[in-house]
Short mmCIF file of C-alpha atoms in Angstrom, two decimals:
data_model
loop_
_atom_site.label_atom_id
_atom_site.label_comp_id
_atom_site.label_asym_id
_atom_site.label_seq_id
_atom_site.Cartn_x
_atom_site.Cartn_y
_atom_site.Cartn_z
CA ASP A 1 8.33 -67.75 -29.98
CA PRO A 2 8.75 -68.83 -26.08
CA GLU A 3 11.98 -66.79 -25.73
CA MET A 4 10.31 -63.69 -27.07
CA SER A 5 7.28 -64.33 -24.78
CA ARG A 6 9.30 -64.61 -21.81
CA GLY A 7 11.21 -61.42 -22.83
CA LEU A 8 7.94 -59.55 -23.24
CA GLY A 9 6.66 -60.99 -19.89
CA ASP A 10 9.78 -59.61 -18.06
CA VAL A 11 9.16 -56.15 -19.71
CA TYR A 12 5.67 -56.15 -18.62
CA LYS A 13 6.37 -57.33 -15.26
CA ARG A 14 8.98 -54.58 -14.78
CA GLN A 15 6.68 -51.92 -16.18
CA SER A 16 4.09 -53.24 -13.83
CA LEU A 17 6.46 -52.99 -10.85
CA TYR A 18 7.52 -49.55 -11.89
CA CYS A 19 3.93 -48.31 -12.24
CA ALA A 20 3.04 -49.84 -8.77
CA TYR A 21 6.22 -48.25 -7.18
CA LYS A 22 5.33 -44.94 -8.85
CA HIS A 23 1.73 -45.15 -7.61
CA LYS A 24 2.91 -45.87 -4.03
CA CYS A 25 5.44 -42.97 -4.20
CA ASN A 26 2.59 -40.62 -5.62
CA LEU A 27 0.32 -41.84 -2.86
CA LEU A 28 2.96 -41.27 -0.27
CA VAL A 29 3.60 -37.75 -1.58
CA PHE A 30 -0.08 -37.14 -1.58
CA ILE A 31 -0.50 -38.26 1.93
CA LEU A 32 2.58 -36.13 3.06
CA ILE A 33 1.11 -32.95 1.34
CA LYS A 34 -2.22 -33.64 2.88
CA LEU A 35 -0.69 -33.87 6.37
CA TYR A 36 1.32 -30.75 5.82
CA LEU A 37 -1.67 -28.88 4.72
CA TYR A 38 -3.73 -30.27 7.60
CA LYS A 39 -1.02 -29.15 10.02
CA ARG A 40 -0.75 -25.80 8.29
CA ARG A 41 -4.46 -25.18 8.65
CA SER A 42 -4.26 -26.27 12.28
CA MET A 43 -1.43 -23.89 12.91
CA ASP A 44 -3.27 -20.94 10.96
CA GLN A 45 -6.42 -21.73 13.07
CA ILE A 46 -4.58 -21.61 16.47
CA TYR A 47 -2.76 -18.45 15.26
CA GLU A 48 -6.09 -16.92 14.44
CA TYR A 49 -7.44 -17.96 17.77
CA ILE A 50 -4.58 -16.40 19.80
CA LEU A 51 -4.84 -13.13 17.79
CA ALA A 52 -8.61 -12.93 18.26
CA ILE A 53 -8.24 -13.46 22.15
CA ALA A 54 -5.52 -10.80 22.31
CA GLU A 55 -7.36 -8.19 20.28
CA GLU A 56 -10.83 -8.75 21.75
CA GLY A 57 -9.59 -8.92 25.34
CA SER A 58 -11.88 -11.86 26.41
CA PHE A 59 -12.63 -15.48 25.40
CA LYS A 60 -16.21 -14.80 25.05
CA ASN A 61 -15.81 -11.99 22.44
CA ALA A 62 -13.13 -13.99 20.69
CA ALA A 63 -15.30 -16.97 20.43
CA GLN A 64 -18.17 -14.76 19.01
CA LYS A 65 -15.73 -13.16 16.47
CA LEU A 66 -14.49 -16.54 15.37
CA HIS A 67 -17.87 -18.21 15.37
CA VAL A 68 -16.78 -20.97 17.66
CA THR A 69 -18.01 -22.11 21.14
CA GLN A 70 -16.10 -20.63 24.17
CA PRO A 71 -15.15 -24.07 25.38
CA ALA A 72 -13.73 -25.07 22.05
CA LEU A 73 -11.58 -22.02 22.00
CA SER A 74 -10.27 -22.64 25.45
CA ILE A 75 -9.51 -26.15 24.83
CA ALA A 76 -7.73 -25.36 21.54
CA LEU A 77 -5.53 -22.68 23.40
CA LYS A 78 -4.81 -25.01 26.38
CA LYS A 79 -3.55 -27.80 24.04
CA TYR A 80 -1.25 -25.33 22.27
CA GLU A 81 0.04 -23.88 25.33
CA GLU A 82 0.86 -27.56 26.72
CA LYS A 83 2.64 -28.12 23.37
CA ILE A 84 4.87 -25.23 23.58
CA GLY A 85 5.26 -25.42 27.38
CA LEU A 86 4.23 -21.72 27.94
CA SER A 87 1.16 -19.91 29.02
CA LEU A 88 0.15 -17.14 26.60
CA PHE A 89 -2.52 -15.55 28.82
CA ASP A 90 -2.79 -15.25 32.53
CA ARG A 91 -6.43 -16.48 33.24
CA ARG A 92 -5.99 -15.80 37.05
CA MET A 93 -6.60 -12.00 36.31
CA HIS A 94 -9.90 -10.51 35.52
CA PRO A 95 -9.77 -9.33 32.90
CA PHE A 96 -6.89 -11.63 31.86
CA LEU A 97 -3.49 -10.49 31.09
CA ILE A 98 -1.27 -11.38 28.05
CA THR A 99 2.01 -12.95 29.25
CA PRO A 100 5.48 -12.01 27.83
CA ALA A 101 5.28 -15.20 25.77
CA GLY A 102 1.79 -14.25 24.42
CA GLN A 103 3.17 -10.78 23.48
CA VAL A 104 5.93 -12.26 21.56
CA MET A 105 3.55 -14.75 19.89
CA VAL A 106 1.09 -11.98 18.84
CA GLN A 107 3.82 -9.85 17.42
CA ASN A 108 5.19 -12.63 15.32
CA ILE A 109 1.82 -13.89 14.04
CA ARG A 110 1.17 -10.37 12.91
CA ARG A 111 4.62 -10.22 11.19
CA ILE A 112 4.04 -13.60 9.50
CA SER A 113 0.55 -12.38 8.31
CA ARG A 114 1.97 -9.28 6.97
CA GLU A 115 4.97 -11.07 5.09
CA GLU A 116 2.33 -13.53 3.66
CA GLU A 117 0.25 -10.61 2.33
CA LYS A 118 3.28 -9.00 0.78
CA MET A 119 4.18 -12.25 -0.88
CA LEU A 120 0.61 -12.87 -2.37
CA THR A 121 0.54 -9.16 -3.48
CA GLU A 122 3.91 -9.53 -5.21
CA LEU A 123 2.76 -12.75 -6.88
CA ALA A 124 -0.37 -11.18 -8.04
CA ASP A 125 1.50 -8.21 -9.50
CA LEU A 126 3.79 -10.69 -11.47
CA GLU A 127 0.73 -12.25 -13.06
CA GLY A 128 -0.70 -8.66 -13.86
CA ARG A 129 -3.92 -9.38 -11.98
CA PRO A 130 -6.14 -6.34 -11.83
CA GLY A 131 -7.05 -4.83 -8.42
CA GLY A 132 -5.05 -5.60 -5.31
CA GLU A 133 -5.24 -3.94 -1.90
CA LEU A 134 -3.58 -0.85 -0.39
CA THR A 135 -3.46 0.16 3.20
CA ILE A 136 -2.88 3.80 4.07
CA ALA A 137 -2.47 5.23 7.53
CA ALA A 138 -2.98 8.88 8.19
CA THR A 139 -4.34 11.48 10.75
CA HIS A 140 -7.88 12.57 11.00
CA TYR A 141 -6.89 15.85 9.52
CA VAL A 142 -5.10 14.32 6.43
CA ASN A 143 -8.02 11.82 5.90
CA ALA A 144 -10.60 14.47 6.27
CA CYS A 145 -9.03 17.42 4.47
CA ILE A 146 -6.33 16.22 2.09
CA LEU A 147 -6.77 12.73 0.99
CA PRO A 148 -10.46 12.91 -0.33
CA THR A 149 -9.55 14.48 -3.59
CA ILE A 150 -6.61 12.05 -4.19
CA LEU A 151 -8.64 8.97 -3.28
CA ASN A 152 -11.56 10.06 -5.31
CA ARG A 153 -9.40 10.35 -8.51
CA TYR A 154 -7.44 6.89 -7.49
CA MET A 155 -10.73 4.93 -7.04
CA GLU A 156 -12.21 6.25 -10.26
CA LYS A 157 -9.19 5.22 -12.22
CA TYR A 158 -8.50 1.96 -10.25
CA PRO A 159 -11.99 0.87 -9.16
CA ASP A 160 -10.75 -2.80 -8.55
CA VAL A 161 -8.24 -1.86 -5.79
CA LYS A 162 -9.53 -2.41 -2.18
CA ILE A 163 -8.53 0.65 -0.02
CA HIS A 164 -7.88 0.04 3.76
CA LEU A 165 -7.70 3.60 5.43
CA LEU A 166 -6.33 3.55 8.94
CA GLU A 167 -7.11 6.74 10.96
CA LYS A 168 -4.41 7.22 13.57
CA SER A 169 -2.49 9.96 15.49
CA SER A 170 0.56 11.08 13.89
CA GLY A 171 2.70 9.01 16.23
CA GLU A 172 0.57 5.91 15.59
CA ALA A 173 0.82 6.31 11.89
CA HIS A 174 4.61 6.57 11.94
CA LYS A 175 4.77 3.38 14.10
CA ASP A 176 2.44 1.67 11.45
CA PHE A 177 4.75 2.81 8.81
CA LEU A 178 7.82 1.51 10.51
CA ASN A 179 6.27 -1.82 11.67
CA ASP A 180 4.81 -2.42 8.08
CA THR A 181 1.27 -2.40 9.17
CA CYS A 182 0.50 -0.12 6.31
CA GLU A 183 2.05 0.26 2.88
CA ILE A 184 1.87 3.92 2.65
CA ALA A 185 1.65 6.43 5.57
CA CYS A 186 0.60 10.08 5.19
CA TYR A 187 2.17 12.58 7.76
CA ALA A 188 3.40 16.13 8.43
CA ASN A 189 7.04 16.83 7.97
CA SER A 190 9.76 14.55 6.82
CA LEU A 191 10.77 11.56 8.91
CA GLU A 192 14.37 12.08 7.71
CA LEU A 193 14.89 8.18 7.54
CA ASP A 194 16.98 6.47 4.94
CA ILE A 195 14.38 3.72 4.61
CA ALA A 196 11.53 6.15 3.67
CA ARG A 197 10.72 7.36 0.25
CA GLU A 198 8.61 10.49 0.73
CA ILE A 199 6.49 12.34 -1.82
CA PRO A 200 5.24 15.87 -0.90
CA ILE A 201 1.48 16.02 -1.47
CA TYR A 202 0.43 19.25 0.22
CA HIS A 203 2.13 22.37 1.68
CA ASP A 204 0.34 23.52 4.64
CA ASN A 205 0.24 26.86 6.46
CA LEU A 206 -0.55 27.06 10.25
CA TYR A 207 -2.83 29.78 11.68
CA LEU A 208 -3.43 30.96 15.21
CA VAL A 209 -7.18 30.84 16.13
CA VAL A 210 -8.08 32.97 19.24
CA PRO A 211 -11.63 33.64 20.85
CA ASN A 212 -12.40 37.30 20.51
CA LYS A 213 -13.29 37.54 24.26
CA PHE A 214 -9.48 37.16 25.09
CA LEU A 215 -8.39 39.93 22.56
CA ASP A 216 -7.70 43.52 22.48
CA PRO A 217 -10.11 45.01 19.95
CA GLN A 218 -7.03 46.90 18.28
CA ILE A 219 -5.28 43.53 17.64
CA ILE A 220 -8.43 42.17 16.03
CA GLU A 221 -8.81 45.27 13.78
CA ASP A 222 -5.14 45.37 12.78
CA TYR A 223 -4.18 41.68 12.29
CA SER A 224 -7.10 39.52 12.19
CA MET A 225 -9.54 38.07 9.53
CA PRO A 226 -12.84 37.08 11.11
CA VAL A 227 -14.05 33.47 10.33
CA SER A 228 -17.35 34.82 9.09
CA VAL A 229 -15.53 36.33 6.08
CA LEU A 230 -13.10 33.61 5.08
CA SER A 231 -13.30 32.51 1.61
CA GLY A 232 -10.60 31.46 -0.88
CA PRO A 233 -6.92 31.83 0.02
CA ILE A 234 -6.43 33.05 3.50
CA ARG A 235 -4.51 36.53 3.51
CA VAL A 236 -3.95 38.10 6.77
CA PRO A 237 -1.10 40.56 7.83
CA PRO A 238 1.30 38.59 10.36
CA LEU A 239 1.31 39.40 14.01
CA PRO A 240 4.36 41.27 15.17
CA SER A 241 4.46 39.33 18.43
CA LEU A 242 2.97 36.37 20.25
CA SER A 243 3.49 37.88 23.72
CA PHE A 244 -0.28 38.30 24.27
CA LEU A 245 -0.70 34.43 24.19
CA GLU A 246 0.73 34.16 27.83
CA ALA A 247 -2.50 35.66 29.37
CA ILE A 248 -4.77 33.32 27.23
CA PRO A 249 -5.73 29.68 27.79
CA PHE A 250 -4.15 27.49 25.15
CA ILE A 251 -5.32 24.30 23.45
CA SER A 252 -2.67 21.97 22.19
CA MET A 253 -2.35 18.64 20.67
CA SER A 254 -1.54 15.55 22.67
CA PRO A 255 2.26 15.17 23.43
CA GLY A 256 4.03 13.19 20.79
CA ASP A 257 1.84 14.48 17.90
CA ARG A 258 3.93 16.27 15.32
CA LEU A 259 1.86 19.31 15.41
CA TYR A 260 2.32 19.50 19.19
CA ILE A 261 6.06 19.32 18.68
CA GLN A 262 5.91 22.02 16.06
CA THR A 263 3.86 24.21 18.31
CA GLU A 264 6.29 23.84 21.17
CA GLN A 265 9.10 24.77 18.74
CA LEU A 266 7.15 27.94 17.74
CA LEU A 267 6.33 28.96 21.21
CA HIS A 268 9.90 28.45 22.40
CA GLU A 269 11.29 30.48 19.40
CA ALA A 270 8.87 33.31 20.43
CA GLY A 271 9.86 32.97 24.13
CA ILE A 272 6.14 32.10 25.22
CA ARG A 273 5.25 29.82 28.02
CA PRO A 274 1.43 29.53 27.71
CA HIS A 275 -1.12 28.25 29.97
CA TYR A 276 -2.40 24.83 28.53
CA CYS A 277 -6.10 24.33 29.39
CA LEU A 278 -6.59 21.38 27.05
CA GLN A 279 -4.53 18.61 25.28
CA ILE A 280 -6.37 16.87 22.61
CA PRO A 281 -5.54 14.31 19.84
CA GLN A 282 -7.24 15.99 16.80
CA SER A 283 -6.68 19.46 15.19
CA THR A 284 -10.28 19.55 14.09
CA THR A 285 -11.42 19.17 17.69
CA ALA A 286 -9.05 21.89 18.65
CA TRP A 287 -10.53 24.11 16.19
CA HIS A 288 -14.25 23.54 17.44
CA MET A 289 -12.97 24.11 21.06
CA ALA A 290 -11.44 27.41 20.05
CA CYS A 291 -14.65 28.33 18.25
CA ALA A 292 -16.58 27.53 21.56
CA GLY A 293 -14.45 30.15 23.29
CA ILE A 294 -12.34 27.73 25.46
CA GLY A 295 -8.84 28.99 24.27
CA ALA A 296 -6.39 29.68 21.57
CA THR A 297 -5.03 27.13 19.30
CA LEU A 298 -2.85 26.53 16.37
CA ILE A 299 -4.40 24.77 13.35
CA PRO A 300 -3.66 23.74 9.85
CA GLY A 301 -5.12 26.23 7.24
CA LYS A 302 -6.98 23.55 5.26
CA ILE A 303 -9.47 23.16 8.36
CA LEU A 304 -10.40 26.77 7.77
CA HIS A 305 -11.78 25.94 4.30
CA THR A 306 -13.22 22.44 4.96
CA VAL A 307 -14.66 22.76 8.43
CA PRO A 308 -16.38 26.22 8.59
CA TYR A 309 -17.87 27.48 11.75
CA TRP A 310 -19.55 30.72 10.57
CA ASN A 311 -21.09 31.98 13.81
CA ALA A 312 -17.81 31.65 15.87
CA GLU A 313 -16.54 34.61 17.79
CA VAL A 314 -12.82 33.99 16.89
CA SER A 315 -10.00 35.59 15.06
CA VAL A 316 -7.53 34.13 12.74
CA PHE A 317 -3.86 35.28 12.72
CA SER A 318 -0.69 34.50 10.78
CA TYR A 319 2.75 34.82 12.14
CA ALA A 320 6.10 35.17 10.41
CA SER A 321 7.99 31.86 11.35
CA ALA A 322 9.25 28.79 9.65
CA TYR A 323 7.30 26.76 12.28
CA MET A 324 4.06 28.23 10.80
CA GLN A 325 4.50 26.10 7.72
CA ARG A 326 4.68 22.38 7.15
CA THR A 327 4.58 19.75 4.31
CA ILE A 328 2.39 16.62 4.19
CA PHE A 329 4.09 13.60 2.73
CA ALA A 330 3.13 10.23 1.46
CA GLY A 331 5.77 7.93 2.49
CA CYS A 332 6.59 4.17 1.59
CA LYS A 333 9.68 1.90 2.46
CA VAL A 334 12.46 1.83 -0.12
CA ASN A 335 14.02 -1.38 1.27
CA GLN A 336 10.91 -3.65 0.41
CA TYR A 337 8.59 -4.42 -2.40
CA ILE A 338 6.11 -1.77 -3.41
CA SER A 339 3.03 -3.04 -4.78
CA VAL A 340 1.60 -1.75 -8.25
CA ALA A 341 -1.33 -0.36 -6.19
CA ALA A 342 1.10 1.60 -4.07
CA ARG A 343 3.17 2.77 -6.99
CA ARG A 344 -0.03 4.05 -8.74
CA PHE A 345 -1.08 5.80 -5.80
CA ILE A 346 2.41 7.54 -5.40
CA ALA A 347 2.15 8.59 -9.13
CA LEU A 348 -1.26 10.18 -8.68
CA CYS A 349 -0.06 12.04 -5.60
CA ARG A 350 2.66 13.59 -7.76
CA ALA A 351 0.20 14.52 -10.42
CA THR A 352 -2.53 15.92 -8.15
CA SER A 353 -2.40 19.60 -7.35
CA LEU A 354 -4.31 20.40 -4.04
#
């Protein structure tokens, strides 16, 4: 039938035109996606370049880290600076300086990277994927004396989780926590912030360590426990006064450290103004300096059990004050997503007795 043939022909023609149109649309979408991904890769690459230059402090070291040639790195950066109309690094200085625009760029690249990592973690948790990553920031003391037991149990129970352990001063650990560089921070004494969810993981006593050469033998006999006989829980009668410290060189933590602040509060309460001979960043180092006879210092009790120094001519004292105690917390943010890996770590902290 000619009429039917013409009708079928029109249908086939319309279908052919529709398929061709659909093919062209799909092709256009495909091209646009490819262009977007290419542009995204290019942006990711220049961001990676900028971050490497800022962190390495030189174009040569950054190029080596990125496995590109130094001229290629310089050209890529120059093109991007021309595009945005701002210089990110002042190349006239040796070594070069990062400009204010460069500082803003680096801060935001790091922020974007953290947000992307959080998004990927949350998506992986939704799918119930095993493993994941967990970044913990803590001081050397916490990492060396408190976390090993918890981490050992955690890694045995969740072997697929990749742990990133950052070792910082207490002040830096707090900054990492507030700036979202880490998901969990471990620190002494509460931050007393509404954004922090804190779980106590260890109750710590502080002790005064004094080289014997600075002490009256009667004080040693009445109130001290020599390091050579330390074993098990430390039990020493408290000193009645700290006044003798004014005549002894004193080793303190670096200003800004939370143990430094607590030491200052203790000495102020006791009416003592000691002579500071050293200010150092780690309590373990302060312990060894005291054992070497340099001066007195205040250290966490866990060090006396985990970092012995049996031949040291020092004495250990306790003192009755609220400032001679502190609590170690594991903290995470309450106003953002907490990964499954972090929630499991927090649960294990609660269940672990140290």
